[in-house]
Coordinates of C-alpha atoms in Angstrom, one line a residue:
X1150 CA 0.0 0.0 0.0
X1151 CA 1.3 3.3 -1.0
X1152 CA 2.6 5.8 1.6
X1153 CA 0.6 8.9 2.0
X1154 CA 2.2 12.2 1.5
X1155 CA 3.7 13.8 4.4
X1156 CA 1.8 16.3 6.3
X1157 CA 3.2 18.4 8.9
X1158 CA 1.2 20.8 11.4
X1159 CA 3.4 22.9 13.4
X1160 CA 1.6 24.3 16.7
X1161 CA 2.6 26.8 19.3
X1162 CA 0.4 25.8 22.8
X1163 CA 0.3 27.8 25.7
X1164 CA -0.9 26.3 29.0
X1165 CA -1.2 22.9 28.0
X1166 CA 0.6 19.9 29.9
X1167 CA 3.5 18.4 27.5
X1168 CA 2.5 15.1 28.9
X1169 CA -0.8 15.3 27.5
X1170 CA 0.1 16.7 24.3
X1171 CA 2.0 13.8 23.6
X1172 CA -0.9 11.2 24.3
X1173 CA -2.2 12.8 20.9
X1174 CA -1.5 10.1 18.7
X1175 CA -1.0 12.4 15.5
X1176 CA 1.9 14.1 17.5
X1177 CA 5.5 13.6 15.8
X1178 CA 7.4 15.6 18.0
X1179 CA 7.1 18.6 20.9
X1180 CA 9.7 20.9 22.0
X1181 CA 9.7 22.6 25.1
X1182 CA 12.0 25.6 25.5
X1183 CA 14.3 26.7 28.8
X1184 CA 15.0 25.7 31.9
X1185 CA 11.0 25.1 33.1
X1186 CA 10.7 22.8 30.2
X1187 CA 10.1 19.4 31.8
X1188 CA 12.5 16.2 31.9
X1189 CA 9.9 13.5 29.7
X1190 CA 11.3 9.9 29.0
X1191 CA 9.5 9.9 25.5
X1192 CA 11.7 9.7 22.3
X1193 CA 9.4 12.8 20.3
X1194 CA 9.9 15.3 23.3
X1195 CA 12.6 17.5 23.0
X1196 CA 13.8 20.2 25.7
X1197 CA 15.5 23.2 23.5
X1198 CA 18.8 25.1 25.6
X1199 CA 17.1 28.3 25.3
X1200 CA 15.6 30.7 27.3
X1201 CA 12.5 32.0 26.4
X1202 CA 11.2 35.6 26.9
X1203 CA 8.0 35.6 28.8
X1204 CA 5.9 32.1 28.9
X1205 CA 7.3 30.2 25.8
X1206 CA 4.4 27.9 24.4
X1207 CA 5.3 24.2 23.6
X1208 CA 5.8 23.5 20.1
X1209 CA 3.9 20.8 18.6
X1210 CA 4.8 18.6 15.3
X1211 CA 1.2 17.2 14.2
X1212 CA 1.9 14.5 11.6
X1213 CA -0.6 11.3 10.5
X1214 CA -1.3 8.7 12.9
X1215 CA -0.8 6.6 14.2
X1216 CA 3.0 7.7 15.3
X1217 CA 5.7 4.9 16.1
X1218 CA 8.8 5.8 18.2
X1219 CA 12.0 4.7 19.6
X1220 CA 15.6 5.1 20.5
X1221 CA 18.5 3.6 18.1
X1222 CA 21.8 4.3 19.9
X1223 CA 22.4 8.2 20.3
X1224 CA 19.3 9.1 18.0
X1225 CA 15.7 9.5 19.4
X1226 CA 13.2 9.1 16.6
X1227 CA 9.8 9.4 15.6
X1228 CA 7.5 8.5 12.5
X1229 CA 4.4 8.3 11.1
X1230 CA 5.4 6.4 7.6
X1231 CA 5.9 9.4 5.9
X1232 CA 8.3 11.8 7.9
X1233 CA 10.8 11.0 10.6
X1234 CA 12.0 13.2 13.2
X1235 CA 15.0 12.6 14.8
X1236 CA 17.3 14.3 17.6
X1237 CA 21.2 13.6 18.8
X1238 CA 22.9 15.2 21.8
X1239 CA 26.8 15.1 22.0
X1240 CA 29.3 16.3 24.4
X1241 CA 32.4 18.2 22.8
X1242 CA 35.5 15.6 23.7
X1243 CA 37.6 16.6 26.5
X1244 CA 40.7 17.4 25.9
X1245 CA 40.3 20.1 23.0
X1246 CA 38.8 23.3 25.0
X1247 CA 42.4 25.0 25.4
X1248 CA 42.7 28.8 24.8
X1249 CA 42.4 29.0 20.9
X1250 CA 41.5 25.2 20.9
X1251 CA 37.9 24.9 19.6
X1252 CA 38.2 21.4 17.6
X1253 CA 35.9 20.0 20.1
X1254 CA 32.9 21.4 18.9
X1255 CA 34.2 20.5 14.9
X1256 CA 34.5 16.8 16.5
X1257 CA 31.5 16.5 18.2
X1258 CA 29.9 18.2 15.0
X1259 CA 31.6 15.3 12.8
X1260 CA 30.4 12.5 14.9
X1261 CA 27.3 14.5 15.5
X1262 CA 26.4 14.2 11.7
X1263 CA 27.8 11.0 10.7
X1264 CA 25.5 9.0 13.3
X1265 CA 22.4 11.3 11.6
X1266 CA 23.4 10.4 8.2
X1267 CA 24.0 7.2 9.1
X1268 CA 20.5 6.6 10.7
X1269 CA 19.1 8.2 7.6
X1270 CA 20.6 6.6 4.9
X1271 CA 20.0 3.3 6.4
X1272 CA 16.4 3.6 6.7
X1273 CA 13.2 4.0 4.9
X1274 CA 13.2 8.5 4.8
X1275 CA 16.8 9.4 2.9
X1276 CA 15.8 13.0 2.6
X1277 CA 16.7 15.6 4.9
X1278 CA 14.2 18.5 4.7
X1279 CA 15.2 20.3 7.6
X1280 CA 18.0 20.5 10.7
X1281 CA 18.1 22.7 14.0
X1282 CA 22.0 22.7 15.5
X1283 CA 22.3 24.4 18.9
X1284 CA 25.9 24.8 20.0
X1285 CA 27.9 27.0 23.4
X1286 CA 29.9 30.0 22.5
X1287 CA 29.1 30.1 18.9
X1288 CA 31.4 32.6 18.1
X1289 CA 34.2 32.1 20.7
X1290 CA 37.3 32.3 19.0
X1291 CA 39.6 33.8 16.1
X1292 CA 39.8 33.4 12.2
X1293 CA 39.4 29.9 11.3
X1294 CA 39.4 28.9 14.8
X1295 CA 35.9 30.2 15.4
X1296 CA 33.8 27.8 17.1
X1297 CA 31.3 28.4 14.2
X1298 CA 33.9 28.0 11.7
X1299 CA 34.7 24.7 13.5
X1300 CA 31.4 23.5 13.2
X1301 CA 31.1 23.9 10.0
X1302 CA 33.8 21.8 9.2
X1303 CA 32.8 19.2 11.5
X1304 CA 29.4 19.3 9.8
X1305 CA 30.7 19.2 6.6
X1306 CA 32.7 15.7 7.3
X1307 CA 30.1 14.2 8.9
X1308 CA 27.9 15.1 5.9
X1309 CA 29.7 12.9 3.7
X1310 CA 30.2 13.8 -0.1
X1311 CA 27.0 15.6 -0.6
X1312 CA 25.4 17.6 -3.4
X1313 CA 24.9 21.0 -2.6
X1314 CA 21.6 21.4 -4.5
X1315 CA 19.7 18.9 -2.4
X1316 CA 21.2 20.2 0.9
X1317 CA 18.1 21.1 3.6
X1318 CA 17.3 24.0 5.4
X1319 CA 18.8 24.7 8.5
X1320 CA 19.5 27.1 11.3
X1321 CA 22.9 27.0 13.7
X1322 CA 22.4 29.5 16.6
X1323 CA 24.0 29.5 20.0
X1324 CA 23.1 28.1 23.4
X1325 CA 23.5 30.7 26.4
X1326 CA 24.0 28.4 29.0
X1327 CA 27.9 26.8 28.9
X1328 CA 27.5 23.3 28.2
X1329 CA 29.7 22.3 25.5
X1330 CA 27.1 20.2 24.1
X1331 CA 25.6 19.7 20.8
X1332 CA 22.1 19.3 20.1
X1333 CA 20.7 18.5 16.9
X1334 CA 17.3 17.6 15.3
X1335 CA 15.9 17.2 12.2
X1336 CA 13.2 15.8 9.8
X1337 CA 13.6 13.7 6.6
X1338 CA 10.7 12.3 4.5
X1339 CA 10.1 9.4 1.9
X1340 CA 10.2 11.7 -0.3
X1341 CA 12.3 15.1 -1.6
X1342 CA 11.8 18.6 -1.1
X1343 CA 13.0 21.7 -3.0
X1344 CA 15.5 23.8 -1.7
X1345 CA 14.8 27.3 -2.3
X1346 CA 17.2 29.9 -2.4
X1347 CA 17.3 34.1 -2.1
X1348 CA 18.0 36.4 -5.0
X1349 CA 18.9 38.7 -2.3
X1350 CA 21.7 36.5 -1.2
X1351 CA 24.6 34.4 -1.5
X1352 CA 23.5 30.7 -1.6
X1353 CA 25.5 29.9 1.8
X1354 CA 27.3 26.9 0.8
X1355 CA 28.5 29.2 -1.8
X1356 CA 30.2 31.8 0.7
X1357 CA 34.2 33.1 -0.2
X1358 CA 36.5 31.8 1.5
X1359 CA 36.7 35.0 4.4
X1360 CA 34.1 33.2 5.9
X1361 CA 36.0 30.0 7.0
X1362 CA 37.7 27.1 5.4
X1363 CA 34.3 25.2 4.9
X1364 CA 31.0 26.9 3.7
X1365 CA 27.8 26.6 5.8
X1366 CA 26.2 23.6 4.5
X1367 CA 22.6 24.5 3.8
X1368 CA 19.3 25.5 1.7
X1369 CA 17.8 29.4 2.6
X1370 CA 14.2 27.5 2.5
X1371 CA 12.7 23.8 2.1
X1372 CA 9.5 23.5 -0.2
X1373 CA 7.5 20.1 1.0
X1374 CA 7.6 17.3 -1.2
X1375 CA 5.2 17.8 -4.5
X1376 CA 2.3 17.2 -3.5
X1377 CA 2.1 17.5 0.4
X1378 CA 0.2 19.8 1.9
X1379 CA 3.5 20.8 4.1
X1380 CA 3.9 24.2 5.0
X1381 CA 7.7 26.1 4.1
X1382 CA 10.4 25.6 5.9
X1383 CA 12.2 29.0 6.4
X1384 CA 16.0 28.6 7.6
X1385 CA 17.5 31.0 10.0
X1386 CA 17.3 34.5 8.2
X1387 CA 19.2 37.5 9.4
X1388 CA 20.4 40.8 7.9
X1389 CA 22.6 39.2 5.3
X1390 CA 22.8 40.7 2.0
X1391 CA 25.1 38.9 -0.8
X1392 CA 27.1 37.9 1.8
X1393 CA 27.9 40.7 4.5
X1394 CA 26.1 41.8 7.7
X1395 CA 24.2 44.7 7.1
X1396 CA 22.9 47.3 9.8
X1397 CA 25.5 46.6 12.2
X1398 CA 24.5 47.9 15.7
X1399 CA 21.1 48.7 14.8
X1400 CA 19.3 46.5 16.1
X1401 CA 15.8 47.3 14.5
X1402 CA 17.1 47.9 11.2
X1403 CA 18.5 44.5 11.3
X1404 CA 14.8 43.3 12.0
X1405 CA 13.6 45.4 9.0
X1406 CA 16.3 43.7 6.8
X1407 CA 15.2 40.2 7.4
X1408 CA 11.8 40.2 7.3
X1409 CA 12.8 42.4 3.6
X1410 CA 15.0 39.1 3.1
X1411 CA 11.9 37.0 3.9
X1412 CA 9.6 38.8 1.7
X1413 CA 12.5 38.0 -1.2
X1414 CA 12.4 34.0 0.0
X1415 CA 8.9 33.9 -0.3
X1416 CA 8.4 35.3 -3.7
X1417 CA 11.0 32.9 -4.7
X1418 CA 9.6 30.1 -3.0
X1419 CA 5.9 31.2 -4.5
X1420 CA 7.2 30.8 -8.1
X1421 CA 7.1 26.8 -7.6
X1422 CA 3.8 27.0 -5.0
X1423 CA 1.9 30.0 -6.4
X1424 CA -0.6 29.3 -3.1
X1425 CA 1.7 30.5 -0.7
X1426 CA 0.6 33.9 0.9
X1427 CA 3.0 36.7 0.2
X1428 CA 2.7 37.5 3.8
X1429 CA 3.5 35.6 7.1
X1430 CA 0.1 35.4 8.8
X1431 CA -2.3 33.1 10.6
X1432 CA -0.5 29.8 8.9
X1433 CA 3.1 31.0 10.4
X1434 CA 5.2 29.9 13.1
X1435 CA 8.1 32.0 14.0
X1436 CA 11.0 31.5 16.1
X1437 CA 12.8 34.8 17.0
X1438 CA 16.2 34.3 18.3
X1439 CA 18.1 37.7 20.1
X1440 CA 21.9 38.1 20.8
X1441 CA 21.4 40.1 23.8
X1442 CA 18.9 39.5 26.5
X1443 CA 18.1 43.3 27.3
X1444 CA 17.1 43.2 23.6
X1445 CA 14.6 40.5 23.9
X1446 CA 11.6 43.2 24.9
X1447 CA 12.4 45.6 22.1
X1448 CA 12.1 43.2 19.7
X1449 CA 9.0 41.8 21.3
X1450 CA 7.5 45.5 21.2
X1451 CA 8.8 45.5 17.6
X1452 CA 6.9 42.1 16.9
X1453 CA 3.9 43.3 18.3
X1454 CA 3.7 46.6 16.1
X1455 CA 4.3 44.7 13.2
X1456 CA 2.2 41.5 13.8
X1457 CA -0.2 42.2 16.3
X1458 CA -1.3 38.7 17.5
X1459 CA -1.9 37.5 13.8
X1460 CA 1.3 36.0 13.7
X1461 CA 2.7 32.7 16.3
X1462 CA 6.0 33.1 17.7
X1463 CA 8.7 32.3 20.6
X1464 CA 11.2 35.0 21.4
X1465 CA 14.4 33.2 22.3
X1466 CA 18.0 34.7 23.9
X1467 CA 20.5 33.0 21.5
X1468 CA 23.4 33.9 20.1
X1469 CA 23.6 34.2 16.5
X1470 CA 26.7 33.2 14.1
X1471 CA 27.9 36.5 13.5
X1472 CA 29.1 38.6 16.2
X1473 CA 27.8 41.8 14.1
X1474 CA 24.0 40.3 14.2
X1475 CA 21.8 41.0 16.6
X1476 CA 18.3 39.1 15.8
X1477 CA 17.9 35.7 13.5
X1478 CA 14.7 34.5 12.8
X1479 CA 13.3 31.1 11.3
X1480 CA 10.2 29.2 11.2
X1481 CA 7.3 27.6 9.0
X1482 CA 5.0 29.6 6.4
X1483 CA 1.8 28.1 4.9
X1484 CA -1.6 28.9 4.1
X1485 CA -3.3 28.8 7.6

């Protein structure tokens, strides 16, 4: 019997108890952000390193049911036949946390990756659509030694030999707290998306070489598998243009910038999916992520002129890749 085509439902609950959000049985994943998210022994729950501004709602993954899950070594999983989400946690290796020593992160990156692709290849969804990588001090360190810069590489050789045209969406953002631990997670289908990229900018894995010895590895956007009523999957977004930071030290600029870089993603993406809305509305699901905690409400304010309540979103304290940027934002965009 054929396989139905994926569907994904991303919601944002307020008030609800995890624990009963997961007896749903359509629920792929949830994701509960900061230090009062609760410890759950269930493979799909997922508590997220960062700290949330104000009451952070728990993120819910609705997929089909029924929804089978499990642990395979490092790697929680879920599926419901037609998408798989999976998380890994590694520690960076002791041993390689010396001043102007950040290989630990590009090692724990490598092995990171390898047991995902791994896991993926081997079973029955090869296609990454889309990856979260939380890391400490994301931009601790010098030149090429930059932990970012090290992750990259790490990623990179964990990857494999990959073709950059079918890479997945992604977002890399720091983790405020000093573990020197690497969380990942992703989703892969049956079946292949469309990586969409920004006339605004530089496709990422196609960055010069002042930008480290290994390009970012991934997509701007995901488009869902043809077909699938999926919404986009929007990578981390910040004020990048071609390649450089623009607006640096102003923080709302930088705000104004991306969401002028999302308007350009969507229009690219709506040339494939002409249903799209031009506009993030009702059917979007934003996370907000801001370098500097006494930033966190200014944004919010900003938010709320902008969006009012039409719009779904978690403000997060993170830091971003660039020391220059401010405010990155990702999420999901469909029709509502």
């Amino acid at each position: 019997m054929p396989h139905p085509l994926p569907r994904l439902r991303v919601e944002y609950v307020h008030g609800q108890d995890p624990a009963q959000l997961l007896a749903q049985p359509d629920v792929l994943a949830a994701f509960g952000f900061g230090d009062d998210a609760p410890r759950i022994d269930d493979p799909r729950w997922l508590r997220v390193p960062l700290q949330p501004h104000g009451a952070a709602p728990v993120e819910v993954w609705h997929a089909h049911a029924p929804v089978r899950s499990g642990r395979d070594g490092e790697i929680a999983w879920s599926s419901d036949g037609a998408l798989l989400f999976g998380a890994i946690e590694v520690d960076e290796p002791a041993g390689h946390t010396g001043e102007g020593d950040h290989s630990g992160i590009a090692l724990a990156a490598e092995h990171a990756y390898r047991q995902l692709t791994r896991f993926v290849e081997a079973g029955d969804h090869p296609h990454l659509l889309r990856i979260w990588n939380y890391l400490d001090a994301i931009t601790l360190g010098d030149g090429d030694t930059e932990r970012y810069r090290q992750f990259c590489v790490g990623r990179a050789r964990g990857l494999g030999d990959f073709d950059t045209s079918h890479l997945p969406a992604a977002t890399a953002i720091g983790r405020c707290d000093a573990a020197r631990t690497i969380q990942i997670y992703w989703l892969a289908a049956r079946l292949p998306g469309t990586p969409v990229e920004n006339p605004r900018q530089v496709s990422a894995y196609r960055y010069p070489r002042q930008y480290g010895p290994q390009a970012p590895s991934f997509a701007r956007a995901m488009l869902p598998p043809e077909g699938s009523p999926m919404p986009l999957m929007l990578s981390g977004t910040a004020s990048v243009v071609g390649h450089a930071s623009l607006h640096e030290g102003e923080l709302l600029a930088q705000l104004d910038e991306t969401f002028t870089n999302f308007d350009a993603l969507i229009a690219s993406a709506r040339t494939r999916r002409p249903g799209l809305p031009d506009a993030f509305g009702a059917g979007s699901r934003l996370k907000v992520y801001v370098r500097d905690a006494e930033d966190l409400p200014i944004v919010a304010d900003a938010l709320d002129a902008r969006f009012g309540t039409d719009v779904p979103r978690v403000l997060l304290h993170a830091a971003i890749c660039r020391r220059e940027l401010a405010v990155e934002i990702d999420g999901v965009h469909d029709l509502g």
